[in-house]
Amino acid sequence: MIATALAMALTACVWGDARKPAKGFEFGPNSWITSVAFSGDGRSIFAMGFTKPGTFTVTVWDIAKGKSRRALAVPTRSVENKDTLSPDGRTLAATNNAVYFKDDFTIFLWSIATGMKLRTLSGNGLKIEDLVFSNDGKMLVSGSDDFSIRLYNVATGKQMKLIPTGSDMPRVVAISPDGHTLAAGNNDSLGAESDAGDPMNSIQLWDATTGKVTFTLSSQKFWTAWLEFSPDGHTLASTSGDGTIALWDVSSGKALRSLSDPSGSPGALAFSPDGHTLALGLGDNTIKLYDVATLQLVRTLEGVADGGGNIAFSPDGHSLASGNGDDTIKLWDVASGKLLKSFGVPIPQNDGTDSTGAKQ
């Protein structure tokens, strides 16, 4: 059990989600780190990942002391887990894409404070590709291979709305800060590549209330890797498999700016809290910081193993945390690009579960 104080420390976390695939059957608390977050006061960093097959953990780091402790360990039968933390830091949502065991495509909600499962969200008929909480934490959005977007009430676990997406398979989803607009990146083309303009690799904006498409953004040649709304909700940022970064006007669906970065496959996107800086993790072991107004490169953070598969800005925007493929969490100074600290992720001796993920 986790003390109530931990839930208070987690309040108002700034969370970065990873949508990258599992690396086969490599495990460790960071074999890959699937998400990183700052606490609301910016004094702690939280990391999530696998400790061994069947066990998914959240670890909290004191930045000043450089010490860690595990906050939560939960069982899962999936090696392709998708996870996200509620904005108040109290609830973890994690998928149970147990395709290798049985057709079980559910979402579990876990209490960070107690480690108890709160509720099970059902309805998805195939693999759940992505999850995201609304900014107020009251709604959870899922995108699934069953050609659907589903909206869940977090308090009750009930499905609020089912949005059929037709022939479009939503692999990446995002929700605007005001909760009114959904964005979905579709990836239906064989081999993930299609001719320019092929609608299979489109991005669509949906009205969350009516479930209707408001805009279909210009199609891309490659799949959408990441979607992120700006803090004011006016801009949507996207990356695609060929390294293209694009900014879109949410009110009109028009492209604002774009650039192609051939230096590596795109990973996570994150806006700074003031919305002026966009961070992008790349497969060439760098994180690049761009000026949102111009999409000009501001600086490059070097030595990020696995391209910083997941990243998060601190609440004041002065620091950036990255979860890395070398079992470390790195803390960067945004203004200078200098590495401030690097935390190694220890492997717990006993995580409280057996090899199947069941509680001992």
CSV table of C-alpha atoms in Angstrom, one decimal:
chain,number,residue,atom,x,y,z
A,1,MET,CA,0.0,0.0,0.0
A,2,ILE,CA,1.2,3.5,-0.7
A,3,ALA,CA,0.8,6.3,1.8
A,4,THR,CA,-1.7,9.1,1.1
A,5,ALA,CA,1.2,11.5,1.0
A,6,LEU,CA,2.3,10.0,-2.3
A,7,ALA,CA,-1.1,10.7,-3.9
A,8,MET,CA,-0.7,14.3,-2.8
A,9,ALA,CA,2.8,14.5,-4.2
A,10,LEU,CA,1.5,13.2,-7.5
A,11,THR,CA,-1.2,15.8,-7.8
A,12,ALA,CA,-1.1,17.9,-10.9
A,13,CYS,CA,1.6,15.7,-12.6
A,14,VAL,CA,2.9,16.7,-16.0
A,15,TRP,CA,3.0,13.4,-17.9
A,16,GLY,CA,4.7,12.2,-21.1
A,17,ASP,CA,3.2,9.1,-22.7
A,18,ALA,CA,5.1,6.7,-24.9
A,19,ARG,CA,3.3,5.1,-27.9
A,20,LYS,CA,6.3,3.0,-29.0
A,21,PRO,CA,6.1,-0.8,-29.5
A,22,ALA,CA,7.5,-3.2,-27.0
A,23,LYS,CA,11.1,-4.4,-27.6
A,24,GLY,CA,10.2,-8.0,-27.9
A,25,PHE,CA,10.6,-9.7,-24.5
A,26,GLU,CA,13.2,-7.5,-22.9
A,27,PHE,CA,12.3,-6.6,-19.4
A,28,GLY,CA,13.5,-4.4,-16.5
A,29,PRO,CA,11.9,-1.5,-14.9
A,30,ASN,CA,13.0,0.5,-17.9
A,31,SER,CA,13.4,-2.1,-20.6
A,32,TRP,CA,11.6,0.4,-21.8
A,33,ILE,CA,10.4,3.3,-19.7
A,34,THR,CA,6.9,3.8,-21.1
A,35,SER,CA,6.2,7.2,-19.4
A,36,VAL,CA,7.8,9.9,-17.4
A,37,ALA,CA,6.2,12.8,-15.4
A,38,PHE,CA,7.0,15.6,-13.1
A,39,SER,CA,5.1,16.1,-9.8
A,40,GLY,CA,3.1,19.3,-9.6
A,41,ASP,CA,5.8,21.0,-7.5
A,42,GLY,CA,8.5,19.9,-9.9
A,43,ARG,CA,10.5,18.2,-7.2
A,44,SER,CA,10.0,14.6,-8.3
A,45,ILE,CA,10.0,12.6,-11.5
A,46,PHE,CA,7.9,9.5,-12.0
A,47,ALA,CA,8.8,6.7,-14.4
A,48,MET,CA,6.8,3.7,-15.6
A,49,GLY,CA,7.9,0.5,-17.1
A,50,PHE,CA,8.1,-3.3,-16.8
A,51,THR,CA,10.1,-5.0,-14.0
A,52,LYS,CA,9.6,-8.5,-15.5
A,53,PRO,CA,7.0,-10.3,-17.6
A,54,GLY,CA,3.6,-9.6,-16.0
A,55,THR,CA,4.6,-6.7,-13.8
A,56,PHE,CA,4.2,-3.0,-14.6
A,57,THR,CA,5.6,-0.5,-12.1
A,58,VAL,CA,5.6,3.2,-11.3
A,59,THR,CA,8.8,4.6,-9.6
A,60,VAL,CA,9.1,8.0,-8.0
A,61,TRP,CA,12.4,9.9,-7.9
A,62,ASP,CA,13.4,12.7,-5.6
A,63,ILE,CA,15.3,15.1,-8.0
A,64,ALA,CA,17.4,16.8,-5.3
A,65,LYS,CA,18.4,13.6,-3.5
A,66,GLY,CA,18.6,11.4,-6.5
A,67,LYS,CA,16.8,8.6,-4.7
A,68,SER,CA,13.9,6.5,-5.8
A,69,ARG,CA,11.2,4.3,-4.4
A,70,ARG,CA,8.5,2.2,-6.2
A,71,ALA,CA,5.1,3.7,-6.0
A,72,LEU,CA,3.0,1.0,-7.6
A,73,ALA,CA,3.3,-2.4,-9.1
A,74,VAL,CA,0.4,-3.9,-11.1
A,75,PRO,CA,0.0,-7.1,-13.0
A,76,THR,CA,-0.6,-7.2,-16.7
A,77,ARG,CA,-0.7,-10.0,-19.3
A,78,SER,CA,0.4,-7.7,-22.1
A,79,VAL,CA,3.9,-6.8,-23.4
A,80,GLU,CA,2.3,-4.1,-25.6
A,81,ASN,CA,0.9,-2.1,-22.7
A,82,LYS,CA,-0.4,1.4,-23.2
A,83,ASP,CA,-0.6,3.6,-20.2
A,84,THR,CA,-1.4,7.1,-19.0
A,85,LEU,CA,-1.7,8.9,-15.7
A,86,SER,CA,-4.6,11.2,-14.8
A,87,PRO,CA,-3.7,14.9,-14.6
A,88,ASP,CA,-4.2,14.9,-10.8
A,89,GLY,CA,-1.8,12.0,-10.5
A,90,ARG,CA,-4.3,9.8,-8.7
A,91,THR,CA,-5.2,7.2,-11.3
A,92,LEU,CA,-3.3,5.0,-13.7
A,93,ALA,CA,-5.0,3.7,-16.8
A,94,ALA,CA,-3.4,0.7,-18.5
A,95,THR,CA,-4.5,-1.6,-21.2
A,96,ASN,CA,-4.7,-5.3,-21.0
A,97,ASN,CA,-4.0,-6.2,-24.7
A,98,ALA,CA,-3.7,-9.9,-23.9
A,99,VAL,CA,-3.8,-11.0,-27.5
A,100,TYR,CA,-1.3,-13.8,-26.9
A,101,PHE,CA,-3.4,-15.3,-24.1
A,102,LYS,CA,-7.1,-14.7,-25.1
A,103,ASP,CA,-9.2,-12.1,-26.8
A,104,ASP,CA,-9.1,-9.7,-23.8
A,105,PHE,CA,-8.9,-6.1,-24.7
A,106,THR,CA,-9.8,-4.2,-21.5
A,107,ILE,CA,-8.6,-1.1,-19.7
A,108,PHE,CA,-7.8,-1.2,-16.0
A,109,LEU,CA,-7.9,1.8,-13.7
A,110,TRP,CA,-5.5,1.7,-10.7
A,111,SER,CA,-5.3,3.8,-7.6
A,112,ILE,CA,-1.8,5.3,-7.2
A,113,ALA,CA,-2.4,5.8,-3.5
A,114,THR,CA,-3.5,2.3,-2.6
A,115,GLY,CA,-2.3,0.1,-5.5
A,116,MET,CA,-5.8,-1.3,-5.8
A,117,LYS,CA,-7.6,-1.8,-9.1
A,118,LEU,CA,-10.5,0.7,-9.2
A,119,ARG,CA,-12.5,-0.5,-12.2
A,120,THR,CA,-12.3,-2.4,-15.5
A,121,LEU,CA,-13.3,-0.6,-18.7
A,122,SER,CA,-14.6,-2.9,-21.4
A,123,GLY,CA,-16.1,-2.7,-24.9
A,124,ASN,CA,-13.0,-2.7,-27.2
A,125,GLY,CA,-13.1,-5.6,-29.6
A,126,LEU,CA,-9.5,-5.6,-30.7
A,127,LYS,CA,-6.1,-4.2,-29.6
A,128,ILE,CA,-6.2,-0.9,-27.9
A,129,GLU,CA,-3.6,1.3,-29.5
A,130,ASP,CA,-3.7,4.5,-27.4
A,131,LEU,CA,-5.1,6.1,-24.3
A,132,VAL,CA,-5.4,9.7,-23.1
A,133,PHE,CA,-7.2,11.4,-20.2
A,134,SER,CA,-9.0,14.7,-20.6
A,135,ASN,CA,-7.4,17.6,-18.8
A,136,ASP,CA,-10.0,17.5,-16.0
A,137,GLY,CA,-9.4,13.8,-15.6
A,138,LYS,CA,-13.1,13.0,-15.8
A,139,MET,CA,-12.9,11.2,-19.2
A,140,LEU,CA,-10.6,8.6,-20.8
A,141,VAL,CA,-10.3,8.2,-24.5
A,142,SER,CA,-9.2,5.1,-26.3
A,143,GLY,CA,-8.3,4.3,-29.9
A,144,SER,CA,-8.7,0.7,-31.0
A,145,ASP,CA,-8.0,-1.6,-34.0
A,146,ASP,CA,-11.7,-2.3,-34.0
A,147,PHE,CA,-12.2,1.0,-35.9
A,148,SER,CA,-13.5,2.9,-32.9
A,149,ILE,CA,-12.8,5.7,-30.5
A,150,ARG,CA,-14.4,5.2,-27.1
A,151,LEU,CA,-15.0,7.8,-24.4
A,152,TYR,CA,-15.3,6.5,-20.8
A,153,ASN,CA,-16.5,8.1,-17.6
A,154,VAL,CA,-13.5,7.7,-15.2
A,155,ALA,CA,-15.7,7.9,-12.1
A,156,THR,CA,-18.1,5.1,-13.1
A,157,GLY,CA,-16.1,3.2,-15.7
A,158,LYS,CA,-19.0,3.4,-18.0
A,159,GLN,CA,-18.7,4.0,-21.7
A,160,MET,CA,-20.0,7.5,-22.5
A,161,LYS,CA,-19.7,7.4,-26.3
A,162,LEU,CA,-18.7,5.0,-29.1
A,163,ILE,CA,-17.5,6.8,-32.2
A,164,PRO,CA,-17.2,4.4,-35.2
A,165,THR,CA,-14.3,5.5,-37.4
A,166,GLY,CA,-15.4,3.7,-40.5
A,167,SER,CA,-12.5,2.3,-42.4
A,168,ASP,CA,-10.0,4.3,-40.4
A,169,MET,CA,-8.0,2.6,-37.7
A,170,PRO,CA,-7.1,5.1,-35.0
A,171,ARG,CA,-3.6,4.3,-33.8
A,172,VAL,CA,-2.9,7.6,-32.0
A,173,VAL,CA,-5.4,9.8,-30.1
A,174,ALA,CA,-5.4,13.1,-28.4
A,175,ILE,CA,-7.9,15.4,-26.7
A,176,SER,CA,-7.9,19.2,-26.6
A,177,PRO,CA,-7.4,20.9,-23.2
A,178,ASP,CA,-11.1,22.0,-23.1
A,179,GLY,CA,-12.2,18.4,-23.9
A,180,HIS,CA,-14.3,19.5,-26.9
A,181,THR,CA,-12.1,18.2,-29.8
A,182,LEU,CA,-10.6,14.7,-30.4
A,183,ALA,CA,-7.7,14.0,-32.8
A,184,ALA,CA,-7.0,10.6,-34.3
A,185,GLY,CA,-4.1,9.5,-36.4
A,186,ASN,CA,-5.1,6.7,-38.7
A,187,ASN,CA,-2.7,4.0,-40.0
A,188,ASP,CA,-4.4,1.6,-42.4
A,189,SER,CA,-2.0,1.4,-45.3
A,190,LEU,CA,-0.2,-1.9,-45.8
A,191,GLY,CA,3.4,-1.5,-44.8
A,192,ALA,CA,2.5,1.8,-43.2
A,193,GLU,CA,3.4,3.7,-46.4
A,194,SER,CA,1.0,4.9,-49.0
A,195,ASP,CA,0.9,7.3,-52.0
A,196,ALA,CA,0.8,11.0,-51.1
A,197,GLY,CA,-2.7,12.0,-50.4
A,198,ASP,CA,-3.9,8.5,-49.6
A,199,PRO,CA,-6.6,8.9,-46.9
A,200,MET,CA,-5.4,5.8,-45.1
A,201,ASN,CA,-2.8,7.9,-43.3
A,202,SER,CA,-5.0,10.8,-42.5
A,203,ILE,CA,-5.5,12.8,-39.3
A,204,GLN,CA,-9.0,13.5,-38.3
A,205,LEU,CA,-10.5,16.0,-35.8
A,206,TRP,CA,-13.7,15.0,-34.1
A,207,ASP,CA,-16.3,16.8,-32.1
A,208,ALA,CA,-16.3,15.0,-28.7
A,209,THR,CA,-19.9,15.8,-28.0
A,210,THR,CA,-21.5,14.8,-31.3
A,211,GLY,CA,-19.0,12.2,-32.5
A,212,LYS,CA,-18.8,13.9,-35.9
A,213,VAL,CA,-15.7,14.6,-38.0
A,214,THR,CA,-15.0,18.3,-38.1
A,215,PHE,CA,-11.9,18.2,-40.3
A,216,THR,CA,-9.8,15.7,-42.1
A,217,LEU,CA,-6.3,17.1,-42.3
A,218,SER,CA,-4.1,16.7,-45.4
A,219,SER,CA,-3.1,13.1,-45.7
A,220,GLN,CA,0.5,12.0,-45.1
A,221,LYS,CA,2.6,9.4,-46.9
A,222,PHE,CA,3.5,7.6,-43.6
A,223,TRP,CA,1.7,6.7,-40.4
A,224,THR,CA,1.1,9.3,-37.7
A,225,ALA,CA,3.6,8.7,-34.8
A,226,TRP,CA,2.4,11.2,-32.3
A,227,LEU,CA,-0.3,13.9,-31.8
A,228,GLU,CA,-0.2,16.6,-29.2
A,229,PHE,CA,-2.5,19.7,-28.6
A,230,SER,CA,-0.9,22.9,-27.6
A,231,PRO,CA,-1.7,24.2,-24.0
A,232,ASP,CA,-4.2,26.7,-25.4
A,233,GLY,CA,-5.8,24.0,-27.6
A,234,HIS,CA,-5.5,26.2,-30.8
A,235,THR,CA,-2.7,24.1,-32.4
A,236,LEU,CA,-2.3,20.4,-33.0
A,237,ALA,CA,1.3,19.0,-33.5
A,238,SER,CA,1.9,15.8,-35.4
A,239,THR,CA,4.8,13.7,-36.4
A,240,SER,CA,4.8,11.0,-39.1
A,241,GLY,CA,6.9,8.0,-39.9
A,242,ASP,CA,9.1,9.8,-42.4
A,243,GLY,CA,10.2,12.4,-39.8
A,244,THR,CA,7.8,15.1,-40.9
A,245,ILE,CA,6.6,17.5,-38.2
A,246,ALA,CA,3.4,19.5,-38.8
A,247,LEU,CA,1.5,22.1,-36.9
A,248,TRP,CA,-2.3,22.4,-37.7
A,249,ASP,CA,-4.8,25.1,-36.9
A,250,VAL,CA,-7.6,23.4,-34.9
A,251,SER,CA,-10.3,25.9,-35.8
A,252,SER,CA,-9.9,25.6,-39.6
A,253,GLY,CA,-8.0,22.3,-40.1
A,254,LYS,CA,-5.4,24.1,-42.1
A,255,ALA,CA,-1.7,23.3,-42.0
A,256,LEU,CA,0.3,26.1,-40.4
A,257,ARG,CA,3.9,25.0,-40.7
A,258,SER,CA,5.8,21.8,-41.4
A,259,LEU,CA,9.3,20.5,-41.8
A,260,SER,CA,11.0,17.2,-42.5
A,261,ASP,CA,13.7,16.0,-40.2
A,262,PRO,CA,15.5,13.0,-41.8
A,263,SER,CA,17.8,12.5,-38.8
A,264,GLY,CA,15.8,9.7,-37.2
A,265,SER,CA,12.4,8.1,-36.7
A,266,PRO,CA,10.1,10.3,-34.6
A,267,GLY,CA,9.3,9.5,-31.0
A,268,ALA,CA,7.5,11.6,-28.4
A,269,LEU,CA,6.2,15.2,-28.8
A,270,ALA,CA,5.7,17.6,-25.9
A,271,PHE,CA,4.7,21.3,-25.8
A,272,SER,CA,6.3,23.5,-23.1
A,273,PRO,CA,3.8,24.8,-20.6
A,274,ASP,CA,3.8,28.3,-22.2
A,275,GLY,CA,3.3,26.7,-25.7
A,276,HIS,CA,6.3,28.4,-27.2
A,277,THR,CA,8.6,25.4,-27.5
A,278,LEU,CA,8.0,22.0,-29.0
A,279,ALA,CA,10.2,19.0,-28.0
A,280,LEU,CA,10.7,16.0,-30.3
A,281,GLY,CA,12.4,12.8,-29.5
A,282,LEU,CA,14.2,11.2,-32.5
A,283,GLY,CA,15.7,7.8,-33.3
A,284,ASP,CA,19.2,9.3,-33.8
A,285,ASN,CA,19.6,9.6,-30.0
A,286,THR,CA,18.7,13.3,-29.8
A,287,ILE,CA,15.8,15.4,-28.6
A,288,LYS,CA,15.3,18.6,-30.7
A,289,LEU,CA,13.6,21.8,-29.4
A,290,TYR,CA,11.7,23.9,-31.9
A,291,ASP,CA,10.3,27.4,-31.8
A,292,VAL,CA,6.5,26.8,-32.3
A,293,ALA,CA,6.0,30.2,-34.0
A,294,THR,CA,8.6,29.4,-36.8
A,295,LEU,CA,9.4,25.7,-36.4
A,296,GLN,CA,13.0,26.8,-36.4
A,297,LEU,CA,15.4,24.5,-34.5
A,298,VAL,CA,16.4,26.1,-31.2
A,299,ARG,CA,18.8,23.5,-29.8
A,300,THR,CA,19.6,19.8,-29.8
A,301,LEU,CA,20.0,17.6,-26.7
A,302,GLU,CA,22.6,15.0,-27.4
A,303,GLY,CA,23.2,11.6,-25.9
A,304,VAL,CA,19.6,10.5,-25.5
A,305,ALA,CA,19.6,6.7,-25.8
A,306,ASP,CA,16.8,5.4,-28.0
A,307,GLY,CA,15.8,9.0,-28.9
A,308,GLY,CA,14.1,9.8,-25.6
A,309,GLY,CA,11.1,7.6,-26.3
A,310,ASN,CA,9.1,9.6,-23.9
A,311,ILE,CA,9.5,13.2,-22.6
A,312,ALA,CA,7.9,15.7,-20.3
A,313,PHE,CA,8.5,19.3,-19.4
A,314,SER,CA,8.6,20.5,-15.8
A,315,PRO,CA,5.7,22.6,-14.6
A,316,ASP,CA,7.8,25.8,-14.9
A,317,GLY,CA,9.1,24.8,-18.4
A,318,HIS,CA,12.8,25.1,-17.3
A,319,SER,CA,13.6,21.4,-17.4
A,320,LEU,CA,12.8,18.5,-19.6
A,321,ALA,CA,12.8,14.8,-18.5
A,322,SER,CA,13.4,11.9,-20.9
A,323,GLY,CA,13.0,8.2,-20.4
A,324,ASN,CA,15.7,6.4,-22.3
A,325,GLY,CA,16.6,3.1,-23.8
A,326,ASP,CA,19.7,2.7,-21.7
A,327,ASP,CA,17.7,2.3,-18.5
A,328,THR,CA,18.1,5.9,-17.4
A,329,ILE,CA,16.0,9.0,-16.8
A,330,LYS,CA,17.7,12.2,-17.9
A,331,LEU,CA,17.0,15.7,-16.7
A,332,TRP,CA,17.9,18.5,-19.1
A,333,ASP,CA,18.1,22.3,-18.8
A,334,VAL,CA,15.9,23.7,-21.5
A,335,ALA,CA,17.6,27.1,-21.8
A,336,SER,CA,21.1,25.7,-22.3
A,337,GLY,CA,20.5,22.1,-23.5
A,338,LYS,CA,22.9,20.8,-20.8
A,339,LEU,CA,22.3,17.5,-19.0
A,340,LEU,CA,21.6,18.3,-15.4
A,341,LYS,CA,21.2,14.8,-13.9
A,342,SER,CA,20.9,11.2,-15.0
A,343,PHE,CA,19.1,8.6,-12.8
A,344,GLY,CA,19.7,4.9,-13.3
A,345,VAL,CA,16.7,2.7,-12.8
A,346,PRO,CA,17.3,-0.1,-10.3
A,347,ILE,CA,15.7,-3.6,-10.6
A,348,PRO,CA,13.5,-4.3,-7.5
A,349,GLN,CA,14.4,-7.5,-5.7
A,350,ASN,CA,10.8,-8.3,-5.0
A,351,ASP,CA,8.0,-6.5,-6.8
A,352,GLY,CA,5.1,-8.4,-5.0
A,353,THR,CA,4.0,-10.4,-8.0
A,354,ASP,CA,4.7,-13.9,-9.3
A,355,SER,CA,5.8,-14.7,-12.9
A,356,THR,CA,2.2,-14.6,-14.1
A,357,GLY,CA,1.6,-11.1,-12.7
A,358,ALA,CA,-0.6,-12.4,-9.9
A,359,LYS,CA,-0.3,-11.0,-6.4
A,360,GLN,CA,1.7,-13.1,-4.0
